PDB file of C-alpha atoms in Angstrom:
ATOM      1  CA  UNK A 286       0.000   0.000   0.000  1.00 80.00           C
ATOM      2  CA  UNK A 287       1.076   3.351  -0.597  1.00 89.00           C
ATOM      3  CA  UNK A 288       0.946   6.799   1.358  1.00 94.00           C
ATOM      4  CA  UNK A 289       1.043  10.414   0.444  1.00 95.00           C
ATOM      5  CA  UNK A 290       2.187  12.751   3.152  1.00 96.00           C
ATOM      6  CA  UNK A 291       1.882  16.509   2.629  1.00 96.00           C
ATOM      7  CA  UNK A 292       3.726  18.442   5.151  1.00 95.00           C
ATOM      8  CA  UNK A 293       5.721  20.804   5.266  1.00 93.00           C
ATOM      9  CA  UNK A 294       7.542  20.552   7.949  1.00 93.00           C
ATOM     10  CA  UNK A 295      10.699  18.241   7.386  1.00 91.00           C
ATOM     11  CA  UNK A 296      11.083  16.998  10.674  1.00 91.00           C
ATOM     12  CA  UNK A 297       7.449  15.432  10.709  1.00 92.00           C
ATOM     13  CA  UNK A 298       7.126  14.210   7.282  1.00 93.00           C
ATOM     14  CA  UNK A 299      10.066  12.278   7.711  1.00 92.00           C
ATOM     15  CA  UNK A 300       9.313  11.127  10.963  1.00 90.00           C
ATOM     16  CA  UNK A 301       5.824   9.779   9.677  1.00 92.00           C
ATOM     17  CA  UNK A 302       7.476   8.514   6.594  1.00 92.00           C
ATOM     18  CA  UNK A 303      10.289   6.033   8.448  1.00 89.00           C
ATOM     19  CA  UNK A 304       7.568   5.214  10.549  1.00 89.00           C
ATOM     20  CA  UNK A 305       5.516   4.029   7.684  1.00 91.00           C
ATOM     21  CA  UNK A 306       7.723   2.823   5.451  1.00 88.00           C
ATOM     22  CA  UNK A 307       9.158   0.475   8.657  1.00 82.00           C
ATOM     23  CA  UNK A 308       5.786  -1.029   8.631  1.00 83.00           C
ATOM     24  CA  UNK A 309       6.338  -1.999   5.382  1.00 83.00           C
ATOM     25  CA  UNK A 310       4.294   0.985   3.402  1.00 88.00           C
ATOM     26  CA  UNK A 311       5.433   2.891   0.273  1.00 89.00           C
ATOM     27  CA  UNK A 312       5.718   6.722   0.896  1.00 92.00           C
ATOM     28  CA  UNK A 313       5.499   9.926  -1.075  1.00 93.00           C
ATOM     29  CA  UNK A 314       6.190  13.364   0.889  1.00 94.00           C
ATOM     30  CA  UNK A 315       5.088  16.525  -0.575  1.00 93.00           C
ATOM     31  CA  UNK A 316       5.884  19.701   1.257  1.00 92.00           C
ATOM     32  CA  UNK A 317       3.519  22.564  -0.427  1.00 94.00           C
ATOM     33  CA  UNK A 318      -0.348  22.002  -0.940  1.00 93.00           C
ATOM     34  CA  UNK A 319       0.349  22.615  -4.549  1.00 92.00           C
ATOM     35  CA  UNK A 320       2.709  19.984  -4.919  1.00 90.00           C
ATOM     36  CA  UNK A 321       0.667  17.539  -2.772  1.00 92.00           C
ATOM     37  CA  UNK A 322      -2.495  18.231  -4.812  1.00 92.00           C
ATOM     38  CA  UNK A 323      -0.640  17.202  -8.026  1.00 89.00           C
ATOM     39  CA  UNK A 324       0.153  14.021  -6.763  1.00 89.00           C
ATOM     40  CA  UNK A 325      -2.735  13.333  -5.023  1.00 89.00           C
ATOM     41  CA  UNK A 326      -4.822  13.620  -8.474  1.00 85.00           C
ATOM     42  CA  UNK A 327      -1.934  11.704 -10.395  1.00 79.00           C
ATOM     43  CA  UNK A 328      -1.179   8.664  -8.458  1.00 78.00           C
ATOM     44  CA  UNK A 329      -2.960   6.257  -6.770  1.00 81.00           C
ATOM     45  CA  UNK A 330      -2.976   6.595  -2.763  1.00 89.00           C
ATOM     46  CA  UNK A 331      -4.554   4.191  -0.666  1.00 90.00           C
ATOM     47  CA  UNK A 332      -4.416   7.434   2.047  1.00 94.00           C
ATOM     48  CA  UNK A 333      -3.305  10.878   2.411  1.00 95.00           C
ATOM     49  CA  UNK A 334      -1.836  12.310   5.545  1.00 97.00           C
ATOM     50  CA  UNK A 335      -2.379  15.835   4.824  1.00 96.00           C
ATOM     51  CA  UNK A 336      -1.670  18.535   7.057  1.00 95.00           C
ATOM     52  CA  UNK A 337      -3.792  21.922   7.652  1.00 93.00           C
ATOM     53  CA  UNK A 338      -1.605  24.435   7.393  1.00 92.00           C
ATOM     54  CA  UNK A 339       1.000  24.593   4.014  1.00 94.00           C
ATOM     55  CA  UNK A 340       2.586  26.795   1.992  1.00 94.00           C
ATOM     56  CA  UNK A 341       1.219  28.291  -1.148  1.00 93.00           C
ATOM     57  CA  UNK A 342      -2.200  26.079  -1.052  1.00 91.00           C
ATOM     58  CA  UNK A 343      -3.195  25.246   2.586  1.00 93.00           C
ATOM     59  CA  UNK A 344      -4.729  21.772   3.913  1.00 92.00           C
ATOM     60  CA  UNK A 345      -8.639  22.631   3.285  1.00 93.00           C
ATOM     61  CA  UNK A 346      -7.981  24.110  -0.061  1.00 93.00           C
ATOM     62  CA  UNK A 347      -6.297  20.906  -1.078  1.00 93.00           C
ATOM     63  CA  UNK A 348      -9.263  18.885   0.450  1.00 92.00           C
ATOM     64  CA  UNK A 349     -11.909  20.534  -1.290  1.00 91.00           C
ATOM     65  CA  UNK A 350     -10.099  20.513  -4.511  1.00 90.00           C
ATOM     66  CA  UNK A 351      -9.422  16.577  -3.890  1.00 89.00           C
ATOM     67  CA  UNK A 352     -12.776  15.769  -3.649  1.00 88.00           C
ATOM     68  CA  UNK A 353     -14.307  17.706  -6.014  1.00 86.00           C
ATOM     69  CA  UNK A 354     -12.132  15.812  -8.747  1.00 83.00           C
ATOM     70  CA  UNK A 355     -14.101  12.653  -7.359  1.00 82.00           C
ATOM     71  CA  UNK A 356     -11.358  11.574  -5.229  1.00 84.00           C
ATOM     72  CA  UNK A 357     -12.943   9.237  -2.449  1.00 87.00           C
ATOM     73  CA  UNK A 358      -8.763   8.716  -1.228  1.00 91.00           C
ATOM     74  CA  UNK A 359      -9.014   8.355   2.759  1.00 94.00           C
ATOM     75  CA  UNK A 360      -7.300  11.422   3.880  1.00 95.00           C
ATOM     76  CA  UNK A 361      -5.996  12.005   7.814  1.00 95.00           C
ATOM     77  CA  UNK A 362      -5.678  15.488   8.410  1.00 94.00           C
ATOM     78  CA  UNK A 363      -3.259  17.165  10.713  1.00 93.00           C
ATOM     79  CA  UNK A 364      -3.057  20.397  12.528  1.00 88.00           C
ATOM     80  CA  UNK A 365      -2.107  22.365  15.756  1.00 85.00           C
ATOM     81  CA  UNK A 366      -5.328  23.495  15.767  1.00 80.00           C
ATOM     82  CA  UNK A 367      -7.183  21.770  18.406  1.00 73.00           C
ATOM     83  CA  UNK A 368     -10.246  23.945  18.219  1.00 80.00           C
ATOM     84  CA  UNK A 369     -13.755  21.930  18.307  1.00 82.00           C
ATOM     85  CA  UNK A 370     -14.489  24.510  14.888  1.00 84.00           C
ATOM     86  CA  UNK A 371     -11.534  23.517  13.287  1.00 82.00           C
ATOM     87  CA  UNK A 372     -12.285  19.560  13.776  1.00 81.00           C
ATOM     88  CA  UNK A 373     -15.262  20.474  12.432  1.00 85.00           C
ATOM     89  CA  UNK A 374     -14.017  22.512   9.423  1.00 84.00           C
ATOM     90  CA  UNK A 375     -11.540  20.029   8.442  1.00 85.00           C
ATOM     91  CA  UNK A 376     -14.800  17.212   8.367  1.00 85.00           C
ATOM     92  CA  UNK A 377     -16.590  18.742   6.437  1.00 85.00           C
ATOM     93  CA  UNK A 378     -13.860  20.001   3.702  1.00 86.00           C
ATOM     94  CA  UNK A 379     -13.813  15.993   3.513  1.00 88.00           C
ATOM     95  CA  UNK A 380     -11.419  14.872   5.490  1.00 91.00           C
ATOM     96  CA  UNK A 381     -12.215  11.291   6.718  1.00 91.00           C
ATOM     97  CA  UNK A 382     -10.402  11.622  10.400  1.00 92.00           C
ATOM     98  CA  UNK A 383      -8.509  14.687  12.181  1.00 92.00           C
ATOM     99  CA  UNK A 384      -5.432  14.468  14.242  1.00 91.00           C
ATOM    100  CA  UNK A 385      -4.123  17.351  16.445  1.00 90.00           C
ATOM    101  CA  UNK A 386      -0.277  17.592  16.535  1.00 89.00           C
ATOM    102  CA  UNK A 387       2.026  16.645  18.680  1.00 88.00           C
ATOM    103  CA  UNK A 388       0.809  13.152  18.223  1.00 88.00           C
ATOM    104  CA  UNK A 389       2.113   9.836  18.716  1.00 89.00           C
ATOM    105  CA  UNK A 390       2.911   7.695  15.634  1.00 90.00           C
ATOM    106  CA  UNK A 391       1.216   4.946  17.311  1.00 88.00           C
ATOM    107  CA  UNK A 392      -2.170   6.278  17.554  1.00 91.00           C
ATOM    108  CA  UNK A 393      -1.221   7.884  13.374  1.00 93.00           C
ATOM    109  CA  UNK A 394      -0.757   4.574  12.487  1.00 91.00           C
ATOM    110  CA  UNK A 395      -3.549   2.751  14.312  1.00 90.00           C
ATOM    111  CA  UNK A 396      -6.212   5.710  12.198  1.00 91.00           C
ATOM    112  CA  UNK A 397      -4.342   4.821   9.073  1.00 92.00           C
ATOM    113  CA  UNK A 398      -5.046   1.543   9.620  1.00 89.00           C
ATOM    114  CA  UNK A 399      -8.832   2.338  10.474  1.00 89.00           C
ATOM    115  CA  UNK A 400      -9.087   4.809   7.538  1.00 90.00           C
ATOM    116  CA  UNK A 401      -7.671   1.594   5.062  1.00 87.00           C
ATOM    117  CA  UNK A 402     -10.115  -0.789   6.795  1.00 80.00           C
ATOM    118  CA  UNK A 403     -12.886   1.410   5.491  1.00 76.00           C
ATOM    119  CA  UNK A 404     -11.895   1.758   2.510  1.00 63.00           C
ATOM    120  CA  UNK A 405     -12.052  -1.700   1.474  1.00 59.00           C
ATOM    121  CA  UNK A 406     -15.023  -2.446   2.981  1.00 46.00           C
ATOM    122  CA  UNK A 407     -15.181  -5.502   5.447  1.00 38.00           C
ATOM    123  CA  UNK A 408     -11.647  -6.459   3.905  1.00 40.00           C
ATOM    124  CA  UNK A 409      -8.962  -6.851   6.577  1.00 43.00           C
ATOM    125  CA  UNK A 410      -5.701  -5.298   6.287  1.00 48.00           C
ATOM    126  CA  UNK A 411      -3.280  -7.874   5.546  1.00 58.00           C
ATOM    127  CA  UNK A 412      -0.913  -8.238   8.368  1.00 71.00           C
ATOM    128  CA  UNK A 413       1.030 -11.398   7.268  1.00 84.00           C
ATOM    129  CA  UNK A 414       2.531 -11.574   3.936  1.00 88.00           C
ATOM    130  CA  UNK A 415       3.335 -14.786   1.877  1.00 92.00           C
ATOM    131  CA  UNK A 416       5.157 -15.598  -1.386  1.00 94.00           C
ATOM    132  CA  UNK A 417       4.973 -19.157  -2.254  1.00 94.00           C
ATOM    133  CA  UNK A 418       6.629 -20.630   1.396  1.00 95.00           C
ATOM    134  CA  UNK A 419       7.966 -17.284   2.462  1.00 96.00           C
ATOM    135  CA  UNK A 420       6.375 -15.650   5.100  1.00 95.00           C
ATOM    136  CA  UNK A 421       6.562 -12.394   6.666  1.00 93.00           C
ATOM    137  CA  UNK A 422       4.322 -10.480   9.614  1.00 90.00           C
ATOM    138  CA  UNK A 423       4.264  -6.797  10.121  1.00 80.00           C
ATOM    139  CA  UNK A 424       2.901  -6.768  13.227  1.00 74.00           C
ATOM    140  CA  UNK A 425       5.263  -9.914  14.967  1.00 82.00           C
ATOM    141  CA  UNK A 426       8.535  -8.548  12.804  1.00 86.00           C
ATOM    142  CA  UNK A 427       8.567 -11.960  12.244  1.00 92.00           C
ATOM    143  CA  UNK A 428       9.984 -14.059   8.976  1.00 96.00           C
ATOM    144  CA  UNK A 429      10.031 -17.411   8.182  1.00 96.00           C
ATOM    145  CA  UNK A 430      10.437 -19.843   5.223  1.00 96.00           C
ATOM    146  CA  UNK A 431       9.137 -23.212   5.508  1.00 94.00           C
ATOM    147  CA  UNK A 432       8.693 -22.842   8.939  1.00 92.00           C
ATOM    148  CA  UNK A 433      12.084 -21.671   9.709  1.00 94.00           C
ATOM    149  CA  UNK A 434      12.680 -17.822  11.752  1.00 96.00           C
ATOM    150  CA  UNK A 435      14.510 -15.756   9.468  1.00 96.00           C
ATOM    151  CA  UNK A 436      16.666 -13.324  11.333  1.00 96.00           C
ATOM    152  CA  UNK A 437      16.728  -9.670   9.103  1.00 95.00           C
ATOM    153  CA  UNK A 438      17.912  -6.372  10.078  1.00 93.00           C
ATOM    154  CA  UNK A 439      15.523  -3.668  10.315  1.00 89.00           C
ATOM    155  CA  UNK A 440      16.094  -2.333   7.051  1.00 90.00           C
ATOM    156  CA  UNK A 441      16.256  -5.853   5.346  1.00 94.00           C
ATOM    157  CA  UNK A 442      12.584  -6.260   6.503  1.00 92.00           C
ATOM    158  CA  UNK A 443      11.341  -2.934   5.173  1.00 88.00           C
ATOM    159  CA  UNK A 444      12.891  -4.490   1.516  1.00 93.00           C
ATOM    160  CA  UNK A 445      11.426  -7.486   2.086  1.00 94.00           C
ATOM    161  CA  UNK A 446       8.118  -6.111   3.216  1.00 89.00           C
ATOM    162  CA  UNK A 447       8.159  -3.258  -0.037  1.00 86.00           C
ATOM    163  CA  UNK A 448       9.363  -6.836  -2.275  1.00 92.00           C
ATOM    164  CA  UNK A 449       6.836  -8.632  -1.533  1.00 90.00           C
ATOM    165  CA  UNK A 450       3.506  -5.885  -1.545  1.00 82.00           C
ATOM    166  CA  UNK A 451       5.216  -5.363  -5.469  1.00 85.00           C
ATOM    167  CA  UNK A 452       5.347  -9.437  -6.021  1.00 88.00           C
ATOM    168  CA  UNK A 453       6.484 -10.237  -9.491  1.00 90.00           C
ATOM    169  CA  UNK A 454       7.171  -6.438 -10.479  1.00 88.00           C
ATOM    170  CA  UNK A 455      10.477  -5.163 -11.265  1.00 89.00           C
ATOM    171  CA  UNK A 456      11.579  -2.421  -8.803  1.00 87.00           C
ATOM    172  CA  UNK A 457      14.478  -0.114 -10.309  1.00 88.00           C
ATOM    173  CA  UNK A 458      17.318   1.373  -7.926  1.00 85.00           C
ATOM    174  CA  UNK A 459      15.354   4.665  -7.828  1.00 81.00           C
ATOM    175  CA  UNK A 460      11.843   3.147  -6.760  1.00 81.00           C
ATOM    176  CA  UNK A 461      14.054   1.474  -3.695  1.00 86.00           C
ATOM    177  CA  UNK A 462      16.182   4.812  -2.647  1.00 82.00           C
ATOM    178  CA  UNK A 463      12.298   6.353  -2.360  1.00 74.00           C
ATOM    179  CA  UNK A 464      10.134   3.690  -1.502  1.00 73.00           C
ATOM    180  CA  UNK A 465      12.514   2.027   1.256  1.00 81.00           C
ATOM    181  CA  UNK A 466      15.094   4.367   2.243  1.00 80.00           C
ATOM    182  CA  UNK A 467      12.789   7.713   1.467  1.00 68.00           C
ATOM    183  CA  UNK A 468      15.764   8.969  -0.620  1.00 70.00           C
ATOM    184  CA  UNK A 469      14.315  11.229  -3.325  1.00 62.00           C
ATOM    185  CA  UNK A 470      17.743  11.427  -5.080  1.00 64.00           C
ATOM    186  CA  UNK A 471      20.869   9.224  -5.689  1.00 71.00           C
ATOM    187  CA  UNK A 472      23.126   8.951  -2.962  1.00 73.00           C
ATOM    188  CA  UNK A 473      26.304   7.149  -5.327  1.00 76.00           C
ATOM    189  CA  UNK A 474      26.808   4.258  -3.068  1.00 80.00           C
ATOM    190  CA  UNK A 475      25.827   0.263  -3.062  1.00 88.00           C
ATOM    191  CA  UNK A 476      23.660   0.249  -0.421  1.00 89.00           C
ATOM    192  CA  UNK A 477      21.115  -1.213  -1.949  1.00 91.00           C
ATOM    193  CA  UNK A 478      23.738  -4.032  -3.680  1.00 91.00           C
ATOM    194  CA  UNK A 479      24.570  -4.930  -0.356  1.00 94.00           C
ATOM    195  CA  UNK A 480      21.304  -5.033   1.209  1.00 95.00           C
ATOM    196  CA  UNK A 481      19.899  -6.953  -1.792  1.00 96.00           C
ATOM    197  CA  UNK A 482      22.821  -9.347  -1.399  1.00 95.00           C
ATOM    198  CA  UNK A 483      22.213 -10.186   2.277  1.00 96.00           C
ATOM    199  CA  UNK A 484      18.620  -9.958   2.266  1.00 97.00           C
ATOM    200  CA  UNK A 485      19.414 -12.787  -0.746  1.00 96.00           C
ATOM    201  CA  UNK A 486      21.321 -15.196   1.168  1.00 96.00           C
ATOM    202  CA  UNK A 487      19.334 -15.231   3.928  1.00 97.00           C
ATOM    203  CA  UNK A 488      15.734 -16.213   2.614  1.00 97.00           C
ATOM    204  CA  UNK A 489      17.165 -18.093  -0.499  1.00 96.00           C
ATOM    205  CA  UNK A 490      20.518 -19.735   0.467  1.00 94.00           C
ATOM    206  CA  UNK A 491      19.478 -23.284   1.475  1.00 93.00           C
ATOM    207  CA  UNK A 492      16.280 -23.274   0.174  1.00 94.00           C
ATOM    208  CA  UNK A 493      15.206 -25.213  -3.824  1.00 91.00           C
ATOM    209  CA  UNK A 494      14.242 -21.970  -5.304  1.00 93.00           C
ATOM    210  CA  UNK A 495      15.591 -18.845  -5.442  1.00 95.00           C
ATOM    211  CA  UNK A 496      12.310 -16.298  -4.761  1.00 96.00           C
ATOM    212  CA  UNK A 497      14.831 -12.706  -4.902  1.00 96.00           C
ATOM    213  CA  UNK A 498      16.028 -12.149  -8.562  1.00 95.00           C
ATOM    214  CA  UNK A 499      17.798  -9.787 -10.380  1.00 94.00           C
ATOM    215  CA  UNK A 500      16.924  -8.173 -13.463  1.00 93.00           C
ATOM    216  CA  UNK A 501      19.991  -7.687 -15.097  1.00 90.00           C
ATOM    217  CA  UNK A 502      20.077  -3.816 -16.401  1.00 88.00           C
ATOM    218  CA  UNK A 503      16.791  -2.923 -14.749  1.00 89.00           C
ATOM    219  CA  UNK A 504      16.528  -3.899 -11.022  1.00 91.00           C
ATOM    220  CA  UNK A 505      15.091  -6.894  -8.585  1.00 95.00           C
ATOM    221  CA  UNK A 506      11.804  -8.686  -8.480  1.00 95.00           C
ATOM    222  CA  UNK A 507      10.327 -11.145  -6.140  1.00 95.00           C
ATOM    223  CA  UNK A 508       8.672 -14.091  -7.778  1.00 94.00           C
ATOM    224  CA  UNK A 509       7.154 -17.268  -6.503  1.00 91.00           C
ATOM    225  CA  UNK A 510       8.727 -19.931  -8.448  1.00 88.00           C
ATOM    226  CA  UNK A 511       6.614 -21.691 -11.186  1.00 77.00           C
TER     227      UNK A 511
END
């Protein structure tokens, strides 16, 4: 699943992002209301965390220009403004839930998760993933491949976690620097070789098939074996 977060303020928007993308999310930040409409109406979001107040097109503005394009997106709003008016402005622009800052990324994440629920109806969020005998779970930080605990680094989980909710695509360097380590430009190193490599050798080394392969001139994918 993927997540747009408008804010402006750096310090947040990253600190929501890592939190997100830790639990194994995709995440776009956007730090003006212009720039956060234009990806809001050009990509598909599961949700939007969008703040209240931005530069050069503020929160509501974006929210009422959202939905009137017929965007049903679930979109969190967040603001300093505590004020029972402002909940209620921010409701009725068509925001689906409101959030006062400071906040705990806990309680963030738990009305992302409601906001998701909702939106697919009495689906469940997945919570455990599986490719073919692989299996990970967000919520235990657990992985294991036919039945045996695979021990991963924090940041091999993320990759494993962003692998396997893009089974069987090819995902370039670039999607990985922004998707996993919410790079949005090319630090010049091999961090993702060697994180690739390691995350390799432990869930395929010793196993029949080889699940992590990689696309020679284009990237990695993640494919159950045939």
């Amino acid at each position: 699943m993927k997540i747009l977060v408008v804010e402006d303020d750096c310090d947040v928007a990253n600190f929501v992002a890592k939190g997100l993308t830790e639990q194994g999310y995709g995440v776009d930040i956007a730090t003006d209301g212009r720039n956060g409409l234009f990806l809001a109406t050009g990509e598909p979001y599961d949700a939007i965390v969008l703040d209240r107040m931005l530069p050069i097109m503020d929160g509501l503005t974006v929210l009422e220009a959202l939905r009137k394009s017929g965007s049903g997106v679930p979109v969190l709003l967040l603001s300093a403004l505590s004020d029972v008016n402002e909940r209620i402005r921010g409701l009725r622009a068509g925001s689906d839930d409101y959030l006062t800052k400071p906040f705990a990324f806990q309680e963030l994440l738990v009305r992302l998760e409601v906001l998701l629920r909702r939106g697919q109806g009495s689906a469940r969020i997945e919570t455990v993933l599986r490719v073919a005998d692989l299996e990970l779970d967000l919520l235990a930080r657990s992985v294991r491949r036919q039945g045996r605990v695979i021990e991963l680094q924090p940041r091999e989980f993320q990759l494993l976690a962003f692998f396997m909710r893009h089974l069987g695509q090819v995902v370039t360097r670039t999607i990985l620097l922004e998707g996993v380590w919410n790079y949005h430009f090319d630090p010049q190193t091999n961090v993702i070789d060697v994180h690739v490599s390691r995350l390799r050798q432990k869930i395929d080394r010793g196993f029949p098939a080889c699940l992590l392969q990689t696309i020679r001139g284009a990237g990695y994918t993640l494919r159950a074996p045939d």
